[in-house]
Amino acid sequence: MLAIIGGSGLSSLDSFEQVQEKAIKTPYARARVRVNLFTLGDTQFAFLPRHGKKHAIPPHKVNYRANIWALSSIGVKQIVAINAVGGIHDKLGPGSFAVPDQLIDYSFGRDGTFFETGLNQVTHIDFSHPYTETLRQQLLHAVNHVNKQAKIQRALMDGGVYACTQGPRLETAAEIQRLQRDGCAMVGMTGMPEAALARELDIAYACLALSVNWAAGLAEELISLDEIHRVLAQGMDFVLAVLEQVVKESASA
Ligand code: HPA
């Protein structure tokens, strides 16, 4: 089954038909993880809002392990993650999309592995290519398909390095210059450890990133939260159309 992890701006999927809400007990949290099951035609898919239903869990407090474990426990084998980002690459201005192909993790102190206790042997995963290429291609295909039918085309970057910062504060201008020197194209706060945890449980994982602002120091003006919310809200119809297409294509794959 395919799951969608919704980020900022996507806490519910009102345009789809919800069939069930599951409250899943995990070894990683006292509270159950609530996963919504939806259908589109004959295809069932899962939806999990990363920041909670009320968008109240900040990036560094998200229980990534509980979320990924819960999805795996109901048979999820593919995850499409939606992430709002700040644009660093000059092609990633507000309102444009990217499907990154690499990441650098600058976050810290997050519970980032399932392979911690109760092991027979120290366990490592190969993470050379953090995003699953086949799923990345499906996502790119879906964006291009929606773009062809949309009134206003959205710029799309195929690839790029996603920088995951700790948050919840935004970065300093100097930090963004450093990320630029590191080769990062975009910066967000929620890409990790989500991607690594999915790999540990053998779940294919790809990210659809929506740029909602120029990263710190790259625009004349300071970053405005009102403006971020406006760009997010404007991008969500497009995101929903892409998700519908991804679900349709996953059914026929
Ligand atoms: N930095 C980090 N995370 C973000 C940003 C940003 O500029 N915009 C949206 N998420």
mmCIF file of C-alpha atoms and ligand atoms in Angstrom:
data_model
loop_
_atom_site.group_PDB
_atom_site.id
_atom_site.type_symbol
_atom_site.label_atom_id
_atom_site.label_comp_id
_atom_site.label_asym_id
_atom_site.label_seq_id
_atom_site.Cartn_x
_atom_site.Cartn_y
_atom_site.Cartn_z
ATOM 1 C CA MET A 1 0.000 0.000 0.000
ATOM 2 C CA LEU A 2 1.047 3.583 -0.688
ATOM 3 C CA ALA A 3 1.076 6.173 2.090
ATOM 4 C CA ILE A 4 1.186 9.922 1.894
ATOM 5 C CA ILE A 5 2.816 11.849 4.712
ATOM 6 C CA GLY A 6 1.386 15.348 4.686
ATOM 7 C CA GLY A 7 3.482 18.299 5.760
ATOM 8 C CA SER A 8 2.648 21.916 6.547
ATOM 9 C CA GLY A 9 -0.462 22.920 4.634
ATOM 10 C CA LEU A 10 -1.681 19.353 4.231
ATOM 11 C CA SER A 11 -3.274 18.077 7.414
ATOM 12 C CA SER A 12 -6.280 16.464 5.759
ATOM 13 C CA LEU A 13 -7.352 15.138 2.394
ATOM 14 C CA ASP A 14 -10.890 16.420 2.046
ATOM 15 C CA SER A 15 -11.144 15.746 -1.657
ATOM 16 C CA PHE A 16 -10.773 11.968 -1.246
ATOM 17 C CA GLU A 17 -13.153 9.432 0.212
ATOM 18 C CA GLN A 18 -12.089 8.390 3.695
ATOM 19 C CA VAL A 19 -12.980 4.846 4.620
ATOM 20 C CA GLN A 20 -11.379 4.333 7.991
ATOM 21 C CA GLU A 21 -9.272 5.909 10.687
ATOM 22 C CA LYS A 22 -6.847 3.581 12.417
ATOM 23 C CA ALA A 23 -5.314 4.349 15.812
ATOM 24 C CA ILE A 24 -2.141 2.302 15.899
ATOM 25 C CA LYS A 25 -0.246 1.382 19.042
ATOM 26 C CA THR A 26 3.516 1.474 18.551
ATOM 27 C CA PRO A 27 6.514 0.678 20.773
ATOM 28 C CA TYR A 28 7.656 4.301 20.414
ATOM 29 C CA ALA A 29 4.856 6.398 21.880
ATOM 30 C CA ARG A 30 2.190 6.261 24.538
ATOM 31 C CA ALA A 31 -0.283 7.939 22.201
ATOM 32 C CA ARG A 32 -1.536 5.956 19.250
ATOM 33 C CA VAL A 33 -0.636 7.063 15.754
ATOM 34 C CA ARG A 34 -3.723 8.006 13.782
ATOM 35 C CA VAL A 35 -3.587 6.940 10.169
ATOM 36 C CA ASN A 36 -6.417 7.653 7.759
ATOM 37 C CA LEU A 37 -7.284 5.176 5.035
ATOM 38 C CA PHE A 38 -8.739 6.489 1.800
ATOM 39 C CA THR A 39 -9.900 4.983 -1.462
ATOM 40 C CA LEU A 40 -9.640 6.251 -4.970
ATOM 41 C CA GLY A 41 -11.501 3.945 -7.330
ATOM 42 C CA ASP A 42 -10.447 0.507 -6.112
ATOM 43 C CA THR A 43 -7.166 1.649 -4.655
ATOM 44 C CA GLN A 44 -6.687 2.085 -0.968
ATOM 45 C CA PHE A 45 -3.998 4.384 0.371
ATOM 46 C CA ALA A 46 -2.982 5.735 3.755
ATOM 47 C CA PHE A 47 -2.549 9.317 4.910
ATOM 48 C CA LEU A 48 -0.643 10.554 7.927
ATOM 49 C CA PRO A 49 -0.329 14.262 8.754
ATOM 50 C CA ARG A 50 3.219 14.576 10.089
ATOM 51 C CA HIS A 51 2.457 17.529 12.365
ATOM 52 C CA GLY A 52 -0.754 15.992 13.716
ATOM 53 C CA LYS A 53 -4.333 16.702 12.752
ATOM 54 C CA LYS A 54 -4.213 20.197 14.252
ATOM 55 C CA HIS A 55 -0.767 20.999 12.901
ATOM 56 C CA ALA A 56 0.582 21.464 16.438
ATOM 57 C CA ILE A 57 3.663 19.175 16.541
ATOM 58 C CA PRO A 58 6.823 21.110 15.588
ATOM 59 C CA PRO A 59 9.414 19.455 13.288
ATOM 60 C CA HIS A 60 11.870 18.496 16.047
ATOM 61 C CA LYS A 61 9.079 16.949 18.163
ATOM 62 C CA VAL A 62 7.515 14.783 15.464
ATOM 63 C CA ASN A 63 7.715 11.137 16.517
ATOM 64 C CA TYR A 64 9.207 9.927 13.252
ATOM 65 C CA ARG A 65 9.797 6.407 14.552
ATOM 66 C CA ALA A 66 6.222 5.927 15.724
ATOM 67 C CA ASN A 67 4.909 7.289 12.407
ATOM 68 C CA ILE A 68 7.034 5.067 10.160
ATOM 69 C CA TRP A 69 6.555 2.018 12.379
ATOM 70 C CA ALA A 70 2.763 2.534 12.319
ATOM 71 C CA LEU A 71 2.716 2.791 8.528
ATOM 72 C CA SER A 72 4.856 -0.315 8.158
ATOM 73 C CA SER A 73 2.604 -2.232 10.553
ATOM 74 C CA ILE A 74 -0.402 -1.769 8.259
ATOM 75 C CA GLY A 75 1.496 -2.937 5.189
ATOM 76 C CA VAL A 76 2.743 0.332 3.702
ATOM 77 C CA LYS A 77 5.510 -0.343 1.161
ATOM 78 C CA GLN A 78 5.778 3.105 -0.447
ATOM 79 C CA ILE A 79 5.751 6.589 1.064
ATOM 80 C CA VAL A 80 5.323 9.869 -0.764
ATOM 81 C CA ALA A 81 6.308 12.647 1.629
ATOM 82 C CA ILE A 82 5.139 16.212 1.160
ATOM 83 C CA ASN A 83 7.529 18.829 2.554
ATOM 84 C CA ALA A 84 7.474 22.612 2.545
ATOM 85 C CA VAL A 85 10.954 24.013 1.967
ATOM 86 C CA GLY A 86 12.852 27.242 1.585
ATOM 87 C CA GLY A 87 14.413 27.616 -1.870
ATOM 88 C CA ILE A 88 18.214 27.918 -2.093
ATOM 89 C CA HIS A 89 18.771 27.032 -5.780
ATOM 90 C CA ASP A 90 17.900 29.932 -8.073
ATOM 91 C CA LYS A 91 15.309 27.759 -9.834
ATOM 92 C CA LEU A 92 13.432 27.103 -6.594
ATOM 93 C CA GLY A 93 11.542 30.303 -5.987
ATOM 94 C CA PRO A 94 8.314 30.317 -3.972
ATOM 95 C CA GLY A 95 5.573 28.250 -5.611
ATOM 96 C CA SER A 96 7.915 25.896 -7.451
ATOM 97 C CA PHE A 97 8.345 22.189 -6.786
ATOM 98 C CA ALA A 98 11.273 19.809 -6.448
ATOM 99 C CA VAL A 99 11.672 16.063 -6.209
ATOM 100 C CA PRO A 100 15.060 15.863 -4.482
ATOM 101 C CA ASP A 101 17.505 13.046 -5.154
ATOM 102 C CA GLN A 102 19.896 13.627 -2.256
ATOM 103 C CA LEU A 103 19.891 14.977 1.270
ATOM 104 C CA ILE A 104 22.191 16.219 3.990
ATOM 105 C CA ASP A 105 21.035 15.912 7.570
ATOM 106 C CA TYR A 106 21.880 18.889 9.801
ATOM 107 C CA SER A 107 19.302 18.015 12.443
ATOM 108 C CA PHE A 108 20.331 16.676 15.833
ATOM 109 C CA GLY A 109 18.991 14.868 18.866
ATOM 110 C CA ARG A 110 16.167 13.147 16.985
ATOM 111 C CA ASP A 111 15.485 9.441 17.442
ATOM 112 C CA GLY A 112 16.759 8.340 14.076
ATOM 113 C CA THR A 113 16.913 4.545 14.050
ATOM 114 C CA PHE A 114 14.971 1.403 14.826
ATOM 115 C CA PHE A 115 18.252 -0.495 15.202
ATOM 116 C CA GLU A 116 19.125 0.547 18.730
ATOM 117 C CA THR A 117 18.306 -2.121 21.283
ATOM 118 C CA GLY A 118 17.588 -5.827 21.305
ATOM 119 C CA LEU A 119 19.948 -6.459 18.408
ATOM 120 C CA ASN A 120 21.885 -9.644 17.739
ATOM 121 C CA GLN A 121 24.359 -7.596 15.806
ATOM 122 C CA VAL A 122 25.101 -3.931 15.039
ATOM 123 C CA THR A 123 23.029 -3.069 11.974
ATOM 124 C CA HIS A 124 23.731 -0.503 9.253
ATOM 125 C CA ILE A 125 21.718 0.356 6.165
ATOM 126 C CA ASP A 126 22.993 1.511 2.794
ATOM 127 C CA PHE A 127 21.771 5.076 2.388
ATOM 128 C CA SER A 128 23.917 6.251 -0.549
ATOM 129 C CA HIS A 129 20.758 7.141 -2.429
ATOM 130 C CA PRO A 130 18.234 8.180 0.220
ATOM 131 C CA TYR A 131 15.262 8.461 -2.136
ATOM 132 C CA THR A 132 13.880 5.513 -4.088
ATOM 133 C CA GLU A 133 14.488 6.201 -7.772
ATOM 134 C CA THR A 134 11.439 4.352 -9.137
ATOM 135 C CA LEU A 135 9.100 6.243 -6.816
ATOM 136 C CA ARG A 136 10.889 9.508 -7.604
ATOM 137 C CA GLN A 137 10.245 8.895 -11.303
ATOM 138 C CA GLN A 138 6.557 8.159 -10.619
ATOM 139 C CA LEU A 139 6.293 11.420 -8.729
ATOM 140 C CA LEU A 140 8.009 13.408 -11.504
ATOM 141 C CA HIS A 141 5.712 11.799 -14.039
ATOM 142 C CA ALA A 142 2.661 12.723 -11.997
ATOM 143 C CA VAL A 143 3.773 16.367 -11.614
ATOM 144 C CA ASN A 144 4.423 16.652 -15.351
ATOM 145 C CA HIS A 145 1.029 15.114 -16.086
ATOM 146 C CA VAL A 146 -0.781 17.572 -13.816
ATOM 147 C CA ASN A 147 1.257 20.473 -15.208
ATOM 148 C CA LYS A 148 0.059 19.644 -18.731
ATOM 149 C CA GLN A 149 -3.545 20.046 -17.638
ATOM 150 C CA ALA A 150 -3.130 22.929 -15.217
ATOM 151 C CA LYS A 151 -3.942 26.509 -16.147
ATOM 152 C CA ILE A 152 -0.774 27.752 -14.499
ATOM 153 C CA GLN A 153 2.314 25.572 -14.907
ATOM 154 C CA ARG A 154 4.522 24.998 -11.891
ATOM 155 C CA ALA A 155 8.298 24.962 -12.187
ATOM 156 C CA LEU A 156 9.673 21.537 -11.292
ATOM 157 C CA MET A 157 13.214 20.649 -10.353
ATOM 158 C CA ASP A 158 14.219 17.050 -10.960
ATOM 159 C CA GLY A 159 16.730 16.273 -8.230
ATOM 160 C CA GLY A 160 18.628 18.516 -5.860
ATOM 161 C CA VAL A 161 19.969 18.164 -2.356
ATOM 162 C CA TYR A 162 17.502 18.578 0.512
ATOM 163 C CA ALA A 163 19.068 20.064 3.654
ATOM 164 C CA CYS A 164 17.301 19.068 6.851
ATOM 165 C CA THR A 165 17.794 21.610 9.642
ATOM 166 C CA GLN A 166 16.673 21.270 13.225
ATOM 167 C CA GLY A 167 14.247 24.166 13.522
ATOM 168 C CA PRO A 168 11.813 25.271 14.573
ATOM 169 C CA ARG A 169 13.531 28.580 13.957
ATOM 170 C CA LEU A 170 14.431 29.444 10.399
ATOM 171 C CA GLU A 171 18.112 29.668 9.464
ATOM 172 C CA THR A 172 20.520 32.583 9.608
ATOM 173 C CA ALA A 173 21.741 34.038 6.318
ATOM 174 C CA ALA A 174 25.228 32.647 7.074
ATOM 175 C CA GLU A 175 23.785 29.175 7.645
ATOM 176 C CA ILE A 176 22.096 29.329 4.262
ATOM 177 C CA GLN A 177 25.383 30.429 2.645
ATOM 178 C CA ARG A 178 26.988 27.378 4.212
ATOM 179 C CA LEU A 179 24.232 25.105 2.882
ATOM 180 C CA GLN A 180 24.764 26.693 -0.521
ATOM 181 C CA ARG A 181 28.486 25.880 -0.350
ATOM 182 C CA ASP A 182 27.521 22.333 0.637
ATOM 183 C CA GLY A 183 25.534 22.068 -2.589
ATOM 184 C CA CYS A 184 22.032 22.145 -1.075
ATOM 185 C CA ALA A 185 19.169 23.248 -3.316
ATOM 186 C CA MET A 186 16.460 23.482 -0.652
ATOM 187 C CA VAL A 187 16.065 23.528 3.104
ATOM 188 C CA GLY A 188 13.369 22.028 5.302
ATOM 189 C CA MET A 189 13.034 20.634 8.809
ATOM 190 C CA THR A 190 11.239 17.338 8.415
ATOM 191 C CA GLY A 191 13.019 15.270 5.760
ATOM 192 C CA MET A 192 15.080 13.422 8.348
ATOM 193 C CA PRO A 193 15.119 10.978 10.053
ATOM 194 C CA GLU A 194 11.898 10.112 8.179
ATOM 195 C CA ALA A 195 13.696 8.997 5.003
ATOM 196 C CA ALA A 196 16.259 6.875 6.868
ATOM 197 C CA LEU A 197 13.617 5.194 9.038
ATOM 198 C CA ALA A 198 11.648 4.258 5.923
ATOM 199 C CA ARG A 199 14.807 2.704 4.438
ATOM 200 C CA GLU A 200 15.415 0.755 7.642
ATOM 201 C CA LEU A 201 11.992 -0.855 7.270
ATOM 202 C CA ASP A 202 12.420 -1.390 3.513
ATOM 203 C CA ILE A 203 9.774 1.126 2.522
ATOM 204 C CA ALA A 204 10.281 2.975 -0.782
ATOM 205 C CA TYR A 205 10.392 6.722 -0.111
ATOM 206 C CA ALA A 206 10.280 9.873 -2.237
ATOM 207 C CA CYS A 207 9.647 13.536 -1.451
ATOM 208 C CA LEU A 208 7.617 16.210 -3.161
ATOM 209 C CA ALA A 209 8.960 19.535 -1.923
ATOM 210 C CA LEU A 210 7.095 22.807 -2.346
ATOM 211 C CA SER A 211 9.201 25.942 -2.046
ATOM 212 C CA VAL A 212 7.276 28.430 0.088
ATOM 213 C CA ASN A 213 9.954 31.113 0.516
ATOM 214 C CA TRP A 214 13.465 32.052 -0.527
ATOM 215 C CA ALA A 215 15.795 30.738 2.178
ATOM 216 C CA ALA A 216 17.176 33.281 4.658
ATOM 217 C CA GLY A 217 19.242 36.070 3.159
ATOM 218 C CA LEU A 218 18.425 35.238 -0.455
ATOM 219 C CA ALA A 219 15.628 37.783 -0.923
ATOM 220 C CA GLU A 220 15.628 41.513 -0.267
ATOM 221 C CA GLU A 221 12.827 41.201 2.274
ATOM 222 C CA LEU A 222 12.823 39.242 5.507
ATOM 223 C CA ILE A 223 10.901 35.954 5.480
ATOM 224 C CA SER A 224 7.211 36.579 6.111
ATOM 225 C CA LEU A 225 5.137 33.827 7.704
ATOM 226 C CA ASP A 226 1.971 35.271 6.195
ATOM 227 C CA GLU A 227 3.572 35.004 2.794
ATOM 228 C CA ILE A 228 4.643 31.389 3.496
ATOM 229 C CA HIS A 229 1.073 30.483 4.424
ATOM 230 C CA ARG A 230 -0.249 32.161 1.301
ATOM 231 C CA VAL A 231 2.160 30.242 -0.983
ATOM 232 C CA LEU A 232 1.397 26.995 0.860
ATOM 233 C CA ALA A 233 -2.348 27.452 0.476
ATOM 234 C CA GLN A 234 -1.959 28.298 -3.206
ATOM 235 C CA GLY A 235 0.153 25.189 -3.802
ATOM 236 C CA MET A 236 -2.116 22.643 -2.148
ATOM 237 C CA ASP A 237 -4.591 22.176 -4.997
ATOM 238 C CA PHE A 238 -1.678 21.281 -7.220
ATOM 239 C CA VAL A 239 -0.269 18.912 -4.576
ATOM 240 C CA LEU A 240 -3.654 17.192 -4.260
ATOM 241 C CA ALA A 241 -3.886 16.759 -8.028
ATOM 242 C CA VAL A 242 -0.385 15.263 -8.083
ATOM 243 C CA LEU A 243 -1.249 12.885 -5.251
ATOM 244 C CA GLU A 244 -4.394 11.753 -7.046
ATOM 245 C CA GLN A 245 -2.291 11.030 -10.111
ATOM 246 C CA VAL A 246 0.361 9.180 -8.089
ATOM 247 C CA VAL A 247 -2.298 6.996 -6.465
ATOM 248 C CA LYS A 248 -3.884 6.262 -9.866
ATOM 249 C CA GLU A 249 -0.528 5.364 -11.357
ATOM 250 C CA SER A 250 0.442 3.232 -8.387
ATOM 251 C CA ALA A 251 -2.762 1.243 -8.955
ATOM 252 C CA SER A 252 -1.921 0.529 -12.562
ATOM 253 C CA ALA A 253 1.780 -0.151 -11.899
HETATM 254 N N1 HPA B 1 13.952 26.814 6.217
HETATM 255 C C1 HPA B 1 13.663 25.630 6.809
HETATM 256 N N2 HPA B 1 12.504 25.027 6.670
HETATM 257 C C2 HPA B 1 11.568 25.617 5.903
HETATM 258 C C3 HPA B 1 11.807 26.850 5.268
HETATM 259 C C4 HPA B 1 13.065 27.482 5.437
HETATM 260 O O1 HPA B 1 13.343 28.569 4.902
HETATM 261 N N3 HPA B 1 10.659 27.170 4.603
HETATM 262 C C5 HPA B 1 9.786 26.154 4.821
HETATM 263 N N4 HPA B 1 10.336 25.222 5.613
#
